[in-house]
Short mmCIF file of C-alpha atoms in Angstrom, two decimals:
data_model
loop_
_atom_site.label_atom_id
_atom_site.label_comp_id
_atom_site.label_asym_id
_atom_site.label_seq_id
_atom_site.Cartn_x
_atom_site.Cartn_y
_atom_site.Cartn_z
CA UNK A 1 0.23 -0.09 -0.28
CA UNK A 2 1.76 3.70 -0.90
CA UNK A 3 1.39 6.55 1.31
CA UNK A 4 -1.71 7.85 -0.50
CA UNK A 5 -2.99 4.58 -0.04
CA UNK A 6 -2.50 5.24 3.44
CA UNK A 7 -3.57 8.74 3.37
CA UNK A 8 -6.95 7.99 1.42
CA UNK A 9 -7.99 5.16 3.69
CA UNK A 10 -7.56 7.34 6.86
CA UNK A 11 -9.81 9.91 4.76
CA UNK A 12 -12.99 7.39 4.13
CA UNK A 13 -11.87 5.61 8.34
CA UNK A 14 -12.89 9.67 9.41
CA UNK A 15 -15.27 10.72 7.28
CA UNK A 16 -17.41 7.37 8.40
CA UNK A 17 -17.02 8.66 11.94
CA UNK A 18 -18.06 12.32 10.65
CA UNK A 19 -21.70 10.16 9.19
CA UNK A 20 -22.40 8.40 12.71
CA UNK A 21 -21.90 11.67 14.62
CA UNK A 22 -24.68 13.79 12.38
CA UNK A 23 -27.58 11.26 14.41
CA UNK A 24 -26.36 11.82 17.21
CA UNK A 25 -26.12 16.20 17.35
CA UNK A 26 -29.33 16.17 15.22
CA UNK A 27 -31.13 14.24 18.13
CA UNK A 28 -29.50 16.07 21.34
CA UNK A 29 -30.72 19.01 19.15
CA UNK A 30 -34.85 17.82 18.50
CA UNK A 31 -34.93 16.49 21.43
CA UNK A 32 -33.56 18.54 24.21
CA UNK A 33 -31.98 21.43 22.71
CA UNK A 34 -28.90 20.83 23.39
CA UNK A 35 -26.29 22.51 20.48
CA UNK A 36 -22.84 20.87 19.67
CA UNK A 37 -19.94 22.54 19.22
CA UNK A 38 -16.26 22.82 18.55
CA UNK A 39 -14.62 25.76 19.46
CA UNK A 40 -17.64 27.61 19.26
CA UNK A 41 -19.03 26.68 15.84
CA UNK A 42 -22.15 24.62 15.58
CA UNK A 43 -22.07 21.20 14.35
CA UNK A 44 -26.07 20.69 14.29
CA UNK A 45 -27.78 20.37 10.10
CA UNK A 46 -23.90 20.43 8.85
CA UNK A 47 -22.74 17.62 6.47
CA UNK A 48 -19.53 15.03 6.70
CA UNK A 49 -16.88 17.09 5.25
CA UNK A 50 -18.20 20.51 7.04
CA UNK A 51 -17.39 18.38 10.66
CA UNK A 52 -14.06 16.81 9.32
CA UNK A 53 -13.10 20.49 8.56
CA UNK A 54 -14.62 21.89 11.30
CA UNK A 55 -11.77 19.83 12.96
CA UNK A 56 -9.19 20.54 11.68
CA UNK A 57 -9.78 24.30 12.46
CA UNK A 58 -8.34 23.30 15.86
CA UNK A 59 -5.23 23.10 14.93
CA UNK A 60 -4.58 26.72 15.33
CA UNK A 61 -4.58 25.09 19.32
CA UNK A 62 -1.48 23.29 18.62
CA UNK A 63 -0.51 23.38 16.08
CA UNK A 64 -2.28 20.02 15.01
CA UNK A 65 -5.54 18.52 14.05
CA UNK A 66 -8.20 17.66 15.57
CA UNK A 67 -9.55 14.19 15.33
CA UNK A 68 -13.16 13.26 15.18
CA UNK A 69 -11.70 10.11 17.42
CA UNK A 70 -10.68 12.42 20.16
CA UNK A 71 -14.13 13.87 19.59
CA UNK A 72 -17.13 11.00 19.12
CA UNK A 73 -16.54 9.65 22.76
CA UNK A 74 -17.44 12.73 24.24
CA UNK A 75 -20.33 13.09 21.66
CA UNK A 76 -21.65 9.31 22.92
CA UNK A 77 -20.84 9.72 26.67
CA UNK A 78 -23.57 12.95 25.80
CA UNK A 79 -25.98 10.31 24.97
CA UNK A 80 -26.11 8.83 28.29
CA UNK A 81 -26.61 11.72 30.29
CA UNK A 82 -29.70 13.55 31.40
CA UNK A 83 -29.15 16.39 29.92
CA UNK A 84 -30.81 19.69 29.51
CA UNK A 85 -30.69 22.61 27.06
CA UNK A 86 -27.58 24.10 26.72
CA UNK A 87 -24.43 24.28 24.67
CA UNK A 88 -21.56 21.56 24.98
CA UNK A 89 -18.46 22.14 23.01
CA UNK A 90 -16.98 18.54 22.08
CA UNK A 91 -13.41 20.58 21.28
CA UNK A 92 -13.37 22.05 24.85
CA UNK A 93 -13.98 18.65 25.96
CA UNK A 94 -11.49 17.06 24.38
CA UNK A 95 -8.99 19.80 24.92
CA UNK A 96 -9.72 20.17 28.83
CA UNK A 97 -9.38 16.38 29.02
CA UNK A 98 -5.97 15.97 27.29
CA UNK A 99 -4.61 18.26 30.21
CA UNK A 100 -6.01 17.19 32.91
CA UNK A 101 -3.49 14.64 34.67
CA UNK A 102 -6.30 12.90 37.11
CA UNK A 103 -6.77 9.25 35.30
CA UNK A 104 -10.27 10.15 34.69
CA UNK A 105 -12.11 7.87 32.35
CA UNK A 106 -13.56 10.05 28.90
CA UNK A 107 -17.59 8.83 31.17
CA UNK A 108 -16.04 10.16 34.07
CA UNK A 109 -14.30 13.69 33.05
CA UNK A 110 -17.51 14.21 30.22
CA UNK A 111 -20.22 14.08 33.21
CA UNK A 112 -18.13 16.27 36.00
CA UNK A 113 -17.49 18.68 33.24
CA UNK A 114 -21.83 19.21 32.40
CA UNK A 115 -22.63 18.56 35.69
CA UNK A 116 -24.40 22.57 35.75
CA UNK A 117 -26.57 21.19 32.54
CA UNK A 118 -27.39 17.00 34.25
CA UNK A 119 -29.91 16.60 36.96
CA UNK A 120 -31.63 18.67 38.78
CA UNK A 121 -28.77 21.43 37.57
CA UNK A 122 -30.08 21.00 33.96
CA UNK A 123 -32.68 23.85 32.31
CA UNK A 124 -35.83 22.72 31.69
CA UNK A 125 -37.66 23.28 28.46
CA UNK A 126 -40.27 26.02 28.23
CA UNK A 127 -42.34 27.40 25.20
CA UNK A 128 -40.79 28.79 23.24
CA UNK A 129 -40.94 32.24 22.78
CA UNK A 130 -41.89 34.52 19.50
CA UNK A 131 -40.45 36.85 17.80
CA UNK A 132 -41.03 39.69 14.91
CA UNK A 133 -39.44 40.58 12.31
CA UNK A 134 -40.01 44.30 11.56
CA UNK A 135 -38.79 44.39 7.58
CA UNK A 136 -36.82 42.18 5.27
CA UNK A 137 -34.33 43.51 3.70
CA UNK A 138 -30.52 42.14 3.98
CA UNK A 139 -30.19 42.21 7.93
CA UNK A 140 -33.96 40.98 8.31
CA UNK A 141 -33.55 38.37 5.64
CA UNK A 142 -30.33 37.17 7.31
CA UNK A 143 -32.31 36.81 10.65
CA UNK A 144 -34.39 34.71 9.51
CA UNK A 145 -32.58 32.21 8.26
CA UNK A 146 -30.46 32.24 11.66
CA UNK A 147 -34.21 32.23 13.13
CA UNK A 148 -34.56 29.05 11.50
CA UNK A 149 -32.19 27.68 11.42
CA UNK A 150 -32.15 27.40 15.31
CA UNK A 151 -36.14 26.36 15.84
CA UNK A 152 -34.78 23.10 17.06
CA UNK A 153 -37.03 21.32 19.50
CA UNK A 154 -39.70 24.16 19.21
CA UNK A 155 -38.88 25.56 22.65
CA UNK A 156 -36.47 28.51 21.89
CA UNK A 157 -37.05 31.02 19.30
CA UNK A 158 -39.91 30.99 16.92
CA UNK A 159 -40.51 32.54 14.08
CA UNK A 160 -44.12 34.38 14.24
CA UNK A 161 -43.62 36.86 11.38
CA UNK A 162 -42.48 39.51 9.22
CA UNK A 163 -44.11 43.05 8.93
CA UNK A 164 -43.56 44.64 5.32
CA UNK A 165 -44.77 47.83 3.06
CA UNK A 166 -47.34 45.81 0.97
CA UNK A 167 -44.99 45.97 -2.42
CA UNK A 168 -47.46 44.72 -5.62
CA UNK A 169 -48.89 41.55 -6.92
CA UNK A 170 -47.21 38.36 -5.99
CA UNK A 171 -45.58 40.30 -3.04
CA UNK A 172 -45.54 37.25 -0.82
CA UNK A 173 -44.04 35.41 -3.42
CA UNK A 174 -41.11 37.61 -4.80
CA UNK A 175 -40.07 37.97 -0.59
CA UNK A 176 -40.62 34.41 0.11
CA UNK A 177 -37.40 33.84 -3.85
CA UNK A 178 -35.38 36.52 -1.68
CA UNK A 179 -35.50 34.37 1.28
CA UNK A 180 -34.79 31.40 -0.73
CA UNK A 181 -31.97 32.71 -2.68
CA UNK A 182 -28.89 34.93 -1.82
CA UNK A 183 -26.85 36.29 -3.98
CA UNK A 184 -24.67 36.49 -1.18
CA UNK A 185 -25.00 33.94 1.34
CA UNK A 186 -26.01 31.16 -1.29
CA UNK A 187 -29.37 28.97 -1.15
CA UNK A 188 -31.23 29.04 1.81
CA UNK A 189 -30.52 25.44 3.59
CA UNK A 190 -34.25 23.22 3.50
CA UNK A 191 -37.34 23.79 1.69
CA UNK A 192 -39.81 27.00 1.77
CA UNK A 193 -43.27 27.19 0.54
CA UNK A 194 -45.44 29.82 -0.04
CA UNK A 195 -49.73 29.88 1.14
CA UNK A 196 -51.06 33.79 -0.61
CA UNK A 197 -54.73 32.88 0.84
CA UNK A 198 -53.28 33.40 4.44
CA UNK A 199 -49.90 35.23 3.35
CA UNK A 200 -47.91 32.78 4.85
CA UNK A 201 -44.55 31.69 4.62
CA UNK A 202 -43.96 28.37 5.47
CA UNK A 203 -40.04 27.11 5.86
CA UNK A 204 -38.78 24.35 7.37
CA UNK A 205 -41.88 23.59 9.11
CA UNK A 206 -42.01 27.07 10.55
CA UNK A 207 -45.09 29.30 9.42
CA UNK A 208 -44.42 33.27 9.18
CA UNK A 209 -47.38 34.94 9.16
CA UNK A 210 -46.54 38.36 6.22
CA UNK A 211 -48.18 41.64 7.33
CA UNK A 212 -49.01 44.00 5.64
CA UNK A 213 -48.72 48.01 7.77
CA UNK A 214 -46.96 51.06 7.26
CA UNK A 215 -46.46 52.09 10.59
CA UNK A 216 -46.56 49.87 13.75
CA UNK A 217 -49.75 51.49 15.18
CA UNK A 218 -52.08 49.43 12.68
CA UNK A 219 -51.26 46.49 14.09
CA UNK A 220 -52.81 44.59 16.91
CA UNK A 221 -50.12 41.00 17.12
CA UNK A 222 -52.69 38.79 19.17
CA UNK A 223 -54.70 38.45 16.56
CA UNK A 224 -52.10 36.35 14.98
CA UNK A 225 -51.95 34.53 18.12
CA UNK A 226 -48.15 36.26 18.78
CA UNK A 227 -47.48 36.79 22.19
CA UNK A 228 -44.72 38.74 24.62
CA UNK A 229 -42.52 38.72 21.50
CA UNK A 230 -38.92 40.41 20.96
CA UNK A 231 -39.46 42.81 17.49
CA UNK A 232 -36.56 43.16 15.50
CA UNK A 233 -36.14 46.69 14.07
CA UNK A 234 -33.93 46.14 10.99
CA UNK A 235 -35.25 49.16 8.75
CA UNK A 236 -33.71 51.61 10.69
CA UNK A 237 -36.53 53.91 10.49
CA UNK A 238 -37.02 54.80 14.27
CA UNK A 239 -33.59 55.03 15.75
CA UNK A 240 -35.07 57.10 19.85
CA UNK A 241 -37.08 55.31 21.91
CA UNK A 242 -39.82 57.95 21.22
CA UNK A 243 -39.92 56.31 17.27
CA UNK A 244 -39.14 53.11 18.87
CA UNK A 245 -41.72 52.98 21.16
CA UNK A 246 -44.68 52.95 19.16
CA UNK A 247 -43.70 49.29 17.94
CA UNK A 248 -44.97 48.43 21.57
CA UNK A 249 -48.14 47.35 20.89
CA UNK A 250 -50.81 44.33 21.88
CA UNK A 251 -48.67 41.21 21.50
CA UNK A 252 -44.81 42.90 21.24
CA UNK A 253 -42.39 42.88 24.76
CA UNK A 254 -39.53 44.00 23.53
CA UNK A 255 -37.89 45.56 21.10
CA UNK A 256 -34.57 45.10 19.06
CA UNK A 257 -33.05 47.52 16.76
CA UNK A 258 -30.59 46.09 14.36
CA UNK A 259 -28.73 50.21 14.19
CA UNK A 260 -26.53 52.05 16.86
CA UNK A 261 -29.20 53.96 18.95
CA UNK A 262 -29.83 57.27 20.12
CA UNK A 263 -30.71 58.81 23.24
CA UNK A 264 -30.61 56.73 26.25
CA UNK A 265 -31.31 53.48 24.26
CA UNK A 266 -28.67 51.44 25.13
CA UNK A 267 -26.33 49.97 22.79
CA UNK A 268 -25.30 46.16 23.20
CA UNK A 269 -22.36 43.99 21.78
CA UNK A 270 -23.29 40.59 22.53
CA UNK A 271 -19.81 39.71 24.74
CA UNK A 272 -19.46 42.78 26.55
CA UNK A 273 -22.02 44.20 27.76
CA UNK A 274 -24.87 42.48 27.10
CA UNK A 275 -25.07 42.05 30.98
CA UNK A 276 -25.81 45.22 31.78
CA UNK A 277 -29.21 44.70 30.00
CA UNK A 278 -32.07 45.56 32.75
CA UNK A 279 -34.75 43.01 33.08
CA UNK A 280 -37.07 45.17 32.28
CA UNK A 281 -35.90 47.06 30.11
CA UNK A 282 -37.99 47.35 26.26
CA UNK A 283 -35.40 48.98 23.83
CA UNK A 284 -32.55 48.34 23.41
CA UNK A 285 -30.10 48.33 20.24
CA UNK A 286 -27.33 45.89 18.74
CA UNK A 287 -25.58 48.62 17.42
CA UNK A 288 -23.57 48.87 14.03
CA UNK A 289 -21.97 45.95 12.60
CA UNK A 290 -19.16 47.61 12.71
CA UNK A 291 -19.52 48.47 16.40
CA UNK A 292 -19.29 44.91 17.16
CA UNK A 293 -16.76 43.85 14.56
CA UNK A 294 -14.24 46.71 17.34
CA UNK A 295 -15.06 46.26 20.86
CA UNK A 296 -14.61 43.07 21.35
CA UNK A 297 -10.98 42.46 20.38
CA UNK A 298 -11.30 47.11 22.23
CA UNK A 299 -12.02 44.86 25.02
CA UNK A 300 -9.53 42.18 25.22
CA UNK A 301 -6.01 44.57 24.32
CA UNK A 302 -7.34 47.29 26.80
CA UNK A 303 -7.57 44.39 29.86
CA UNK A 304 -4.13 42.96 29.02
CA UNK A 305 -2.27 46.40 27.74
CA UNK A 306 -4.12 49.20 28.45
CA UNK A 307 -4.96 51.35 25.91
CA UNK A 308 -4.72 55.31 25.74
CA UNK A 309 -5.66 55.56 22.45
CA UNK A 310 -6.95 54.10 19.55
CA UNK A 311 -7.97 55.04 15.88
CA UNK A 312 -10.22 52.91 13.95
CA UNK A 313 -10.55 53.25 9.69
CA UNK A 314 -12.94 51.06 8.25
CA UNK A 315 -13.00 49.31 4.90
CA UNK A 316 -16.19 48.84 4.47
CA UNK A 317 -18.51 47.03 1.54
CA UNK A 318 -21.42 49.59 0.18
CA UNK A 319 -24.88 49.09 1.08
CA UNK A 320 -28.18 49.58 -0.14
CA UNK A 321 -27.96 53.16 1.63
CA UNK A 322 -25.36 53.71 -2.55
CA UNK A 323 -26.56 54.35 -5.97
CA UNK A 324 -25.79 51.46 -8.60
CA UNK A 325 -25.19 54.43 -10.39
CA UNK A 326 -24.39 58.57 -9.84
CA UNK A 327 -27.65 59.98 -8.55
CA UNK A 328 -28.61 62.49 -5.91
CA UNK A 329 -28.45 61.40 -2.51
CA UNK A 330 -29.11 63.45 0.72
CA UNK A 331 -26.09 62.47 1.94
CA UNK A 332 -22.39 63.67 0.52
CA UNK A 333 -20.82 61.20 -1.91
CA UNK A 334 -23.39 57.98 -1.48
CA UNK A 335 -24.53 59.29 -4.78
CA UNK A 336 -21.72 58.70 -6.73
CA UNK A 337 -22.23 55.48 -8.70
CA UNK A 338 -21.26 52.42 -5.30
CA UNK A 339 -19.91 49.40 -7.84
CA UNK A 340 -16.99 52.04 -9.44
CA UNK A 341 -15.61 54.38 -6.40
CA UNK A 342 -13.86 54.16 -3.76
CA UNK A 343 -16.69 56.47 -1.26
CA UNK A 344 -15.49 58.36 1.79
CA UNK A 345 -17.24 58.85 4.14
CA UNK A 346 -17.96 58.28 7.82
CA UNK A 347 -18.56 56.31 11.36
CA UNK A 348 -20.29 56.39 14.20
CA UNK A 349 -18.80 53.55 15.35
CA UNK A 350 -15.77 55.15 17.53
CA UNK A 351 -18.31 57.17 19.46
CA UNK A 352 -20.27 53.97 20.12
CA UNK A 353 -17.70 52.83 21.75
CA UNK A 354 -17.66 54.75 24.72
CA UNK A 355 -21.29 53.16 25.01
CA UNK A 356 -20.05 49.46 24.82
CA UNK A 357 -16.91 50.18 27.17
CA UNK A 358 -17.65 53.12 29.24
CA UNK A 359 -14.77 52.18 31.24
CA UNK A 360 -12.85 53.04 28.56
CA UNK A 361 -11.36 56.18 28.77
CA UNK A 362 -8.79 56.37 25.78
CA UNK A 363 -10.53 58.58 23.16
CA UNK A 364 -10.91 56.81 20.17
CA UNK A 365 -11.11 58.14 16.57
CA UNK A 366 -12.79 56.59 13.41
CA UNK A 367 -13.91 57.08 9.35
CA UNK A 368 -14.09 54.76 7.21
CA UNK A 369 -14.19 54.02 3.36
CA UNK A 370 -16.88 52.50 1.19
CA UNK A 371 -15.45 49.72 -1.56
CA UNK A 372 -16.89 47.80 -4.26
CA UNK A 373 -17.71 44.97 -3.32
CA UNK A 374 -21.16 43.87 -1.54
CA UNK A 375 -19.51 41.88 1.33
CA UNK A 376 -16.80 41.63 3.97
CA UNK A 377 -15.42 44.38 5.52
CA UNK A 378 -12.67 45.57 7.13
CA UNK A 379 -11.63 47.64 10.03
CA UNK A 380 -8.04 48.36 10.82
CA UNK A 381 -7.44 49.33 14.64
CA UNK A 382 -4.31 51.59 15.54
CA UNK A 383 -3.82 51.57 19.28
CA UNK A 384 -1.30 53.08 21.48
CA UNK A 385 -1.28 50.63 24.62
CA UNK A 386 -1.00 50.74 27.88
CA UNK A 387 2.78 49.28 28.21
CA UNK A 388 5.31 47.99 25.70
CA UNK A 389 5.18 44.74 23.76
CA UNK A 390 5.48 42.30 20.52
CA UNK A 391 4.29 40.82 17.56
CA UNK A 392 4.38 37.16 18.92
CA UNK A 393 2.75 38.36 22.47
CA UNK A 394 -0.06 39.75 21.09
CA UNK A 395 -0.67 37.03 18.38
CA UNK A 396 -1.13 34.43 21.26
CA UNK A 397 -2.50 35.94 23.09
CA UNK A 398 -5.62 36.41 20.98
CA UNK A 399 -5.57 33.70 19.46
CA UNK A 400 -5.82 31.87 23.00
CA UNK A 401 -9.11 34.53 23.40
CA UNK A 402 -10.70 33.15 20.42
CA UNK A 403 -10.82 30.16 21.13
CA UNK A 404 -11.35 29.24 25.18
CA UNK A 405 -12.79 33.64 26.54
CA UNK A 406 -15.35 34.39 27.50
CA UNK A 407 -15.15 36.23 24.16
CA UNK A 408 -14.69 33.18 21.57
CA UNK A 409 -17.97 33.77 19.64
CA UNK A 410 -17.05 37.51 18.69
CA UNK A 411 -13.18 37.12 17.87
CA UNK A 412 -12.01 34.48 15.35
CA UNK A 413 -8.63 34.24 14.48
CA UNK A 414 -6.76 33.24 10.82
CA UNK A 415 -2.90 32.69 9.85
CA UNK A 416 -3.83 32.07 6.33
CA UNK A 417 -1.00 33.78 4.26
CA UNK A 418 -3.11 34.36 1.22
CA UNK A 419 -6.48 35.67 3.25
CA UNK A 420 -8.34 38.66 1.53
CA UNK A 421 -12.43 39.25 1.84
CA UNK A 422 -14.21 37.17 0.14
CA UNK A 423 -12.78 33.82 2.37
CA UNK A 424 -14.98 35.28 5.43
CA UNK A 425 -18.33 35.50 4.23
CA UNK A 426 -21.09 33.94 6.18
CA UNK A 427 -18.54 34.21 8.87
CA UNK A 428 -20.48 34.31 12.26
CA UNK A 429 -17.94 35.92 13.87
CA UNK A 430 -18.27 39.58 14.88
CA UNK A 431 -14.33 40.06 13.76
CA UNK A 432 -11.76 37.85 12.40
CA UNK A 433 -8.04 38.92 13.51
CA UNK A 434 -5.75 38.36 10.74
CA UNK A 435 -2.21 37.46 11.88
CA UNK A 436 -0.04 37.86 8.96
CA UNK A 437 -1.52 42.13 8.96
CA UNK A 438 -0.86 42.47 12.39
CA UNK A 439 1.65 44.99 13.72
CA UNK A 440 3.31 45.64 17.14
CA UNK A 441 6.31 48.10 17.92
CA UNK A 442 6.68 48.78 21.63
CA UNK A 443 3.74 50.47 22.52
CA UNK A 444 2.02 50.75 19.24
CA UNK A 445 -0.18 47.69 18.16
CA UNK A 446 -2.17 47.43 14.19
CA UNK A 447 -5.01 45.19 14.55
CA UNK A 448 -6.52 43.71 10.90
CA UNK A 449 -9.85 42.85 11.66
CA UNK A 450 -12.28 40.98 9.41
CA UNK A 451 -15.96 40.62 9.69
CA UNK A 452 -18.31 40.30 7.60
CA UNK A 453 -20.67 43.28 8.30
CA UNK A 454 -24.24 41.52 7.02
CA UNK A 455 -24.37 37.69 9.08
CA UNK A 456 -21.64 37.92 11.37
CA UNK A 457 -23.53 41.03 12.60
CA UNK A 458 -27.06 39.39 12.76
CA UNK A 459 -25.70 36.13 14.82
CA UNK A 460 -24.64 38.71 17.44
CA UNK A 461 -28.05 40.26 16.24
CA UNK A 462 -29.74 36.68 17.43
CA UNK A 463 -27.05 36.40 20.21
CA UNK A 464 -28.50 39.85 22.78
CA UNK A 465 -32.26 38.44 21.26
CA UNK A 466 -31.78 35.19 22.43
CA UNK A 467 -30.18 37.06 25.67
CA UNK A 468 -32.98 39.00 26.77
CA UNK A 469 -35.46 35.91 26.04
CA UNK A 470 -34.09 34.11 28.35
CA UNK A 471 -33.00 30.91 25.73
CA UNK A 472 -29.35 31.52 25.71
CA UNK A 473 -28.08 28.59 26.76
CA UNK A 474 -25.40 27.97 28.90
CA UNK A 475 -22.21 26.79 27.16
CA UNK A 476 -19.60 23.56 28.73
CA UNK A 477 -16.73 23.68 29.45
CA UNK A 478 -17.40 26.74 30.88
CA UNK A 479 -15.33 29.15 28.90
CA UNK A 480 -11.78 30.74 31.02
CA UNK A 481 -12.51 33.74 32.28
#
């Protein structure tokens, strides 16, 4: 047998193991609301190849690939435990077990590591929480995909309705088609049918009512069987408390805005300040995509090195707010053709840092350039640190933050030397540290942070919605603090 034959046989063996993992992961998700992760990446509804590729990501930990043969015993053990709704990271289980020197079996170690999700400690399955999307544009449709994907056992978030203005003949058919196919993010993973008579879209078994209205005051959500819902306004039309309060109609309990909030509206970046949300707060904002991209790494750097001042330059993909061809626009420069030009514009992300990180007293400035790509942006974060350090130290620190810290769902890390923007389409992290581009000299550091300003941001919004709804389940093993 040749070396190539050995490699191919090994691959086929791992394929077979990955195949055996899929039904276990699916049952845990459907029946017990347990989401199986591998170093913060969900394995739910993933293909054989996706599972193997996600395992290969773990080579960033110790320079070697994590094998499915390492994680399968932990996954099999989970099926023997009395688990409640939770997120279980089998990658972290394997890594911490390897470092444990007590001589415990896999079964003993796993039971101990996830004890907070078992027996008397487990969260009981509860009735699902209704969600309404007000608006159905780029962010709205991605939120819909994520909500449908995360339906799980039906006891989590349930997308019940979308609210839009009537768009003409076959409005609902066209909107369903836009949900089904996306030029950037690809095909919807599942099936979509439309019932025009009842104004309903059925996506993977989820019945989603399409409500036509020109203003929030026209809607009584209880008439559609919707109660205590979280409404996500992704139109950006109202951004202060007075305007967003219009959504607090019968059937709506809380309002979440997918744009920077104004006035006293809390701006929340999940992973950074979501734990400051007051239980009785009915209106909040998820800030902007760029704020979500820069605040987590800024927090991480401030905690380890101190930050005296900073500047962020965002190179941002164009958006629907710009013109395809030169035409009148109320803002300076944005009237010029988006796919043909780099366009200097403003960003409020730097000023929004103060709302998310009030303890950071360092002045942060910012500016932005829109460029001719349809998705994925990069933030160049230039920092004056509180102490001198080295590039190697910063990269080791940020790599560990991305793998084991409470910010691991917000911060990703990549060391590929040829990474470009399209590589990060579909990233679920708020930002990705580009190791190769990082520059450090004494007390100055420049971080290059990629982010999918559509999908990564939408994932952050969903995390906030999960948190305020009470269905943001704990992760085990608990990340290092």
